[in-house]
Amino acid sequence: MSMVGSLRKVARLARRGRPVDLSHPARSPLGSTVVNCVIYRDGVRQKAAPSVEESVARVRKHGDGFVWLGLHEPTAAEFVKVAELFGLHPLAVEDAVHAHQRPKVQQYGDVLFAVFKSVAYVEHAELTATSEVVDTGEIMVFAGPDFVVTVRHGRHGSLGSLREGLEEDPRQLAKGPAVVLHAVADHVVDDYLTVTHAVQDDIDQVETDVFSPHGSRSADAGRIYQLKRELLELKRAVVPLGRPLHVLTTESMRSVDHEIQAYFRDVADHLARVIEQITDFDALLDSILQAHLAQVTVAQNEDMRKITAWAAIIAVPTMVCGVYGMNFEHMPGLHWRFGYPVALVVIATACLVIHRGFKRNGWL
């Protein structure tokens, strides 16, 4: 891998190594799916409550602040109490429990429900025809007047570092749940950028192999095809988010004021850049695949020319030996003392002349 690719890999690992929120999760009857439950008042993290229910009661008693509840892959039974506690719409609850949803934004009364596809780059020492390059997950966000519920599906996409980053800016966090919604969207799109940079390293490596002096031998069409499949998975996660972000930036919503909408425009701009990169990558891989197939065809033609040339050379002694192997009594030079060596010299001379002719024309 190139030096630039190595530096990018180090940067990715460093980014993943940012500190995360390791505080003990606030437990409730929901069980271990609760990652964290925190109360924020004026953008400042408050003392943890013994349960989710108590956290919500404290916020609603004081009439300010909000609760941020983080869940990881809850079951339908575990999510029932959350739905009842926050008054979530049944259709949104069904989407949150069952993953594999398209990115979208929907308003249910005072609650805004958003679905984001999270992606992560799967590190691998060498790209093969079976390498997994992109891993996808989902993050659902319920943003209400006094609460935020984030539901995460998948092995990646932890929001611990995101939470800590928001807590470092209390003035921004004091603006309410819409700020968390924007932060999640920005976090997801930033991961898109990270993944596209990593995928670019793999494309660069494949391109180098294809256009190397022995590209038709060293390159593998299976690697290129696998990379195209992984790029398609990334495209399915990224492109559909354009419409929800357009809604968040242009349409009036109760949960998102105009000041926060300006921040979503910046996220939409970053997403547009990612989509352009993916489109360019797809076109580049098509060109690389076509170039590789063309090289394979040329290499096969060269092999066929060589085989044909050697077959023509071998045909000379085969023909002579075949004629003299018919055992007729009256044959030229059959009883001549020098007939055998002359025949060998004629065969060798004819083969040498044909070989030089093919060599001069580039067939051998």
XYZ file of C-alpha atoms in Angstrom:
364
model
C 0.000 0.000 0.000
C 1.219 3.525 -0.758
C 2.461 5.939 1.909
C -0.657 8.081 1.473
C -2.838 5.009 1.944
C -0.952 4.086 5.118
C -1.400 7.596 6.515
C -5.117 7.456 5.753
C -5.359 4.125 7.555
C -3.614 5.558 10.631
C -5.984 8.532 10.577
C -8.991 6.228 10.443
C -7.752 4.174 13.377
C -6.975 7.329 15.360
C -10.447 8.658 14.683
C -11.974 5.443 15.939
C -9.802 5.614 19.007
C -11.435 8.793 20.336
C -12.596 8.547 23.959
C -16.113 7.305 24.435
C -18.608 7.655 27.245
C -17.893 4.781 29.611
C -20.199 5.849 32.423
C -22.357 3.146 33.926
C -25.617 2.819 31.955
C -28.806 3.914 33.650
C -30.723 0.705 34.172
C -34.484 0.326 33.952
C -36.938 -2.528 33.322
C -35.699 -2.412 29.718
C -32.576 -4.346 30.637
C -29.174 -4.293 28.929
C -30.322 -2.621 25.718
C -30.107 0.766 27.464
C -26.705 2.172 26.599
C -27.176 5.447 28.458
C -29.873 7.725 29.815
C -28.853 11.298 30.623
C -30.681 14.476 31.645
C -29.526 17.786 30.143
C -30.578 21.137 31.513
C -29.234 24.333 29.904
C -26.891 22.074 27.941
C -25.263 20.694 31.084
C -25.340 17.044 32.052
C -27.257 16.467 35.287
C -26.901 13.875 37.979
C -28.057 10.478 36.738
C -31.460 9.200 37.815
C -31.937 5.595 38.947
C -34.195 4.756 35.978
C -35.429 6.050 32.656
C -38.849 6.707 34.151
C -37.354 8.818 36.923
C -35.260 10.790 34.402
C -38.350 11.668 32.366
C -40.283 12.570 35.530
C -37.540 14.984 36.644
C -37.438 16.776 33.293
C -41.193 17.161 33.088
C -41.407 18.272 36.687
C -38.962 21.144 36.137
C -40.373 21.968 32.696
C -37.004 22.494 31.015
C -34.175 20.383 29.630
C -34.505 17.041 27.932
C -33.672 13.351 28.331
C -31.358 11.541 25.937
C -31.982 7.797 25.955
C -29.649 5.600 23.936
C -30.640 2.033 22.994
C -28.873 -0.727 21.111
C -30.927 -3.288 19.176
C -33.944 -3.436 21.521
C -36.532 -6.148 21.056
C -40.216 -5.390 20.530
C -40.995 -6.350 24.145
C -38.207 -4.155 25.501
C -39.310 -1.179 23.411
C -42.925 -1.277 24.578
C -42.198 0.671 27.779
C -40.200 3.275 25.850
C -43.071 3.760 23.403
C -45.542 4.173 26.242
C -43.279 6.491 28.225
C -42.629 8.906 25.362
C -45.867 8.408 23.431
C -44.199 7.188 20.238
C -46.247 6.369 17.148
C -46.723 2.599 16.541
C -45.480 2.805 12.940
C -42.278 4.525 14.031
C -41.845 2.011 16.848
C -42.141 -0.866 14.375
C -39.465 0.702 12.163
C -37.166 1.255 15.140
C -37.401 -2.359 16.310
C -37.075 -3.951 12.888
C -33.977 -2.714 11.092
C -33.310 -2.590 7.319
C -35.177 0.679 6.785
C -34.408 3.278 4.144
C -33.197 6.688 5.354
C -36.228 8.879 5.979
C -37.732 11.651 8.097
C -41.321 11.573 9.329
C -43.267 13.849 11.667
C -45.709 12.264 14.114
C -47.334 15.109 16.018
C -44.615 16.742 18.134
C -42.191 13.866 17.561
C -39.795 13.759 14.639
C -38.614 10.293 13.569
C -35.464 9.968 11.451
C -33.646 6.926 10.077
C -29.970 7.068 9.088
C -27.828 4.361 7.538
C -24.488 4.120 9.317
C -21.451 2.702 7.528
C -18.002 1.540 8.579
C -14.936 0.495 6.633
C -13.818 -3.081 7.297
C -10.040 -3.101 7.574
C -8.290 -5.853 5.595
C -4.656 -6.587 4.869
C -5.331 -7.327 1.191
C -8.378 -6.957 -1.011
C -9.597 -10.327 -2.289
C -12.586 -11.536 -4.279
C -14.416 -12.211 -0.988
C -13.246 -9.278 1.155
C -15.865 -7.344 3.081
C -15.151 -3.663 2.555
C -18.243 -1.830 3.849
C -20.347 -2.752 6.866
C -23.711 -1.043 7.306
C -25.984 -0.444 10.256
C -28.794 1.896 11.230
C -29.401 4.723 13.654
C -32.963 5.806 14.420
C -33.695 9.073 16.224
C -36.909 10.134 17.976
C -36.765 13.860 18.717
C -39.577 15.203 20.894
C -40.160 18.381 22.900
C -38.269 17.112 25.953
C -36.550 13.917 24.871
C -34.280 12.254 22.333
C -34.310 8.495 21.840
C -31.542 7.024 19.681
C -31.789 3.399 18.582
C -28.704 1.827 17.062
C -28.547 -1.378 15.015
C -25.279 -2.950 13.931
C -21.783 -3.608 15.228
C -20.575 -0.029 14.790
C -21.867 3.541 14.937
C -21.353 4.137 18.651
C -22.558 7.594 19.712
C -20.420 7.826 22.849
C -17.862 10.184 21.332
C -20.666 12.210 19.757
C -22.316 12.666 23.160
C -19.048 13.791 24.711
C -18.447 16.249 21.881
C -21.860 17.821 22.393
C -21.323 18.072 26.137
C -18.234 20.204 25.477
C -20.498 22.885 23.960
C -23.343 23.471 26.461
C -24.610 26.583 24.644
C -25.297 24.558 21.529
C -26.714 21.573 23.408
C -29.061 23.898 25.314
C -30.973 24.499 22.060
C -32.715 21.192 22.538
C -33.251 17.782 20.941
C -32.943 19.144 17.386
C -29.248 19.763 18.057
C -28.788 16.074 18.855
C -30.630 15.152 15.654
C -28.294 17.379 13.657
C -25.240 15.972 15.441
C -26.275 12.408 14.608
C -26.822 13.320 10.942
C -23.465 15.100 10.805
C -21.761 12.158 12.527
C -23.227 9.692 10.031
C -22.209 11.770 7.000
C -18.700 12.264 8.409
C -18.413 8.477 8.575
C -19.473 8.369 4.921
C -16.524 10.619 4.072
C -14.148 8.434 6.081
C -15.350 5.292 4.324
C -15.111 6.829 0.847
C -11.493 7.842 1.530
C -10.732 4.281 2.623
C -12.465 2.778 -0.416
C -10.399 5.098 -2.603
C -7.260 3.383 -1.273
C -8.603 0.011 -2.412
C -9.525 1.411 -5.834
C -6.056 2.934 -6.184
C -4.482 -0.422 -5.348
C -6.640 -2.278 -7.884
C -5.890 0.368 -10.513
C -2.152 0.016 -9.875
C -2.352 -3.766 -10.238
C -4.339 -3.587 -13.461
C -2.030 -1.098 -15.166
C 1.199 -2.680 -13.965
C 3.455 -4.338 -16.604
C 1.903 -7.707 -15.780
C -1.562 -6.359 -15.020
C -3.443 -9.035 -16.928
C -1.689 -11.702 -14.851
C -1.573 -10.081 -11.402
C -4.998 -8.424 -11.378
C -8.145 -10.351 -10.581
C -11.547 -9.511 -12.039
C -13.136 -10.984 -8.911
C -11.489 -8.296 -6.760
C -12.812 -5.551 -9.008
C -16.297 -7.044 -9.044
C -16.301 -7.466 -5.267
C -15.257 -3.847 -4.841
C -18.104 -2.777 -7.123
C -20.567 -4.791 -5.001
C -19.302 -3.176 -1.799
C -19.492 0.236 -3.448
C -23.094 -0.516 -4.393
C -23.873 -1.273 -0.746
C -22.332 2.054 0.233
C -24.363 3.790 -2.457
C -27.598 2.253 -1.149
C -26.842 3.674 2.282
C -25.768 7.137 1.170
C -27.898 8.221 -1.776
C -31.388 7.817 -0.183
C -30.401 10.195 2.639
C -30.510 13.115 0.213
C -34.303 13.395 0.310
C -34.622 13.395 4.157
C -31.924 16.065 4.460
C -33.719 18.146 1.838
C -36.882 17.915 3.956
C -34.990 18.937 7.101
C -33.469 21.965 5.375
C -36.503 23.270 3.479
C -39.753 22.232 5.149
C -41.119 23.750 8.338
C -41.153 21.293 11.255
C -42.194 21.665 14.859
C -39.144 19.875 16.227
C -36.582 21.794 14.158
C -36.402 25.591 14.235
C -34.968 27.694 11.428
C -31.633 28.215 13.178
C -30.981 24.473 13.325
C -32.080 24.030 9.704
C -29.049 26.060 8.615
C -26.820 23.392 10.164
C -28.606 20.674 8.204
C -27.754 22.530 4.981
C -24.076 22.052 5.769
C -24.666 18.325 6.293
C -26.528 18.167 2.977
C -23.546 19.780 1.232
C -21.197 17.150 2.674
C -23.577 14.405 1.596
C -23.650 15.787 -1.948
C -19.861 15.589 -2.033
C -19.942 11.966 -0.882
C -22.517 11.074 -3.551
C -20.325 12.670 -6.225
C -17.329 10.670 -5.027
C -19.260 7.404 -5.074
C -20.542 8.129 -8.585
C -16.989 8.847 -9.734
C -15.720 5.677 -8.055
C -18.368 3.593 -9.791
C -17.462 5.013 -13.196
C -13.742 4.529 -12.485
C -14.268 0.887 -11.501
C -16.216 0.319 -14.721
C -13.255 1.695 -16.671
C -10.775 -0.401 -14.679
C -12.837 -3.542 -15.236
C -13.092 -2.873 -18.982
C -9.346 -2.199 -19.167
C -8.624 -5.436 -17.301
C -10.885 -7.461 -19.608
C -9.218 -5.846 -22.623
C -5.793 -6.766 -21.228
C -6.934 -10.355 -20.676
C -8.162 -10.515 -24.273
C -4.863 -9.144 -25.585
C -2.903 -11.604 -23.430
C -5.008 -14.498 -24.720
C -4.422 -13.367 -28.298
C -0.686 -13.236 -27.665
C -0.790 -16.746 -26.217
C -2.723 -17.993 -29.231
C -0.177 -16.391 -31.601
C 2.664 -18.104 -29.773
C 0.895 -21.439 -29.831
C 0.166 -21.027 -33.541
C 3.777 -20.069 -34.282
C 5.216 -23.070 -32.457
C 2.682 -25.318 -34.135
C 3.840 -24.014 -37.530
C 7.483 -24.673 -36.618
C 6.732 -28.179 -35.394
C 4.724 -28.869 -38.561
C 7.937 -28.912 -40.692
C 9.658 -31.901 -39.003
C 6.269 -33.546 -38.569
C 5.610 -33.333 -42.309
C 9.083 -34.578 -43.310
C 9.023 -37.423 -40.803
C 5.515 -38.297 -41.864
C 6.476 -38.533 -45.526
C 9.540 -40.693 -44.875
C 7.613 -42.823 -42.456
C 5.314 -44.175 -45.209
C 7.902 -46.927 -46.048
C 7.655 -46.809 -49.857
C 10.518 -48.552 -51.620
C 11.312 -45.844 -54.169
C 11.838 -42.615 -52.218
C 14.393 -39.827 -52.917
C 17.611 -40.286 -50.946
C 16.337 -43.352 -49.154
C 19.481 -45.363 -49.976
C 21.827 -42.364 -50.047
C 24.604 -42.358 -47.425
C 24.072 -38.685 -46.581
C 20.272 -38.771 -46.867
C 19.610 -38.908 -43.121
C 21.911 -36.027 -42.069
C 20.758 -33.924 -45.035
C 17.138 -34.438 -43.974
C 17.999 -33.317 -40.440
C 19.810 -30.236 -41.737
C 16.873 -29.339 -43.976
C 14.444 -29.711 -41.070
C 16.630 -27.612 -38.724
C 17.162 -24.918 -41.370
C 13.466 -24.682 -42.186
C 12.533 -24.466 -38.469
C 15.188 -21.786 -37.860
C 13.985 -19.664 -40.783
C 10.357 -19.882 -39.683
C 11.331 -19.135 -36.057
C 13.235 -15.995 -37.070
C 10.312 -14.835 -39.206
C 7.873 -15.193 -36.317
C 10.345 -13.555 -33.934
C 10.737 -10.568 -36.260
C 6.957 -10.137 -36.461
C 6.567 -10.318 -32.652
C 4.757 -13.623 -32.531
C 7.377 -15.231 -30.290
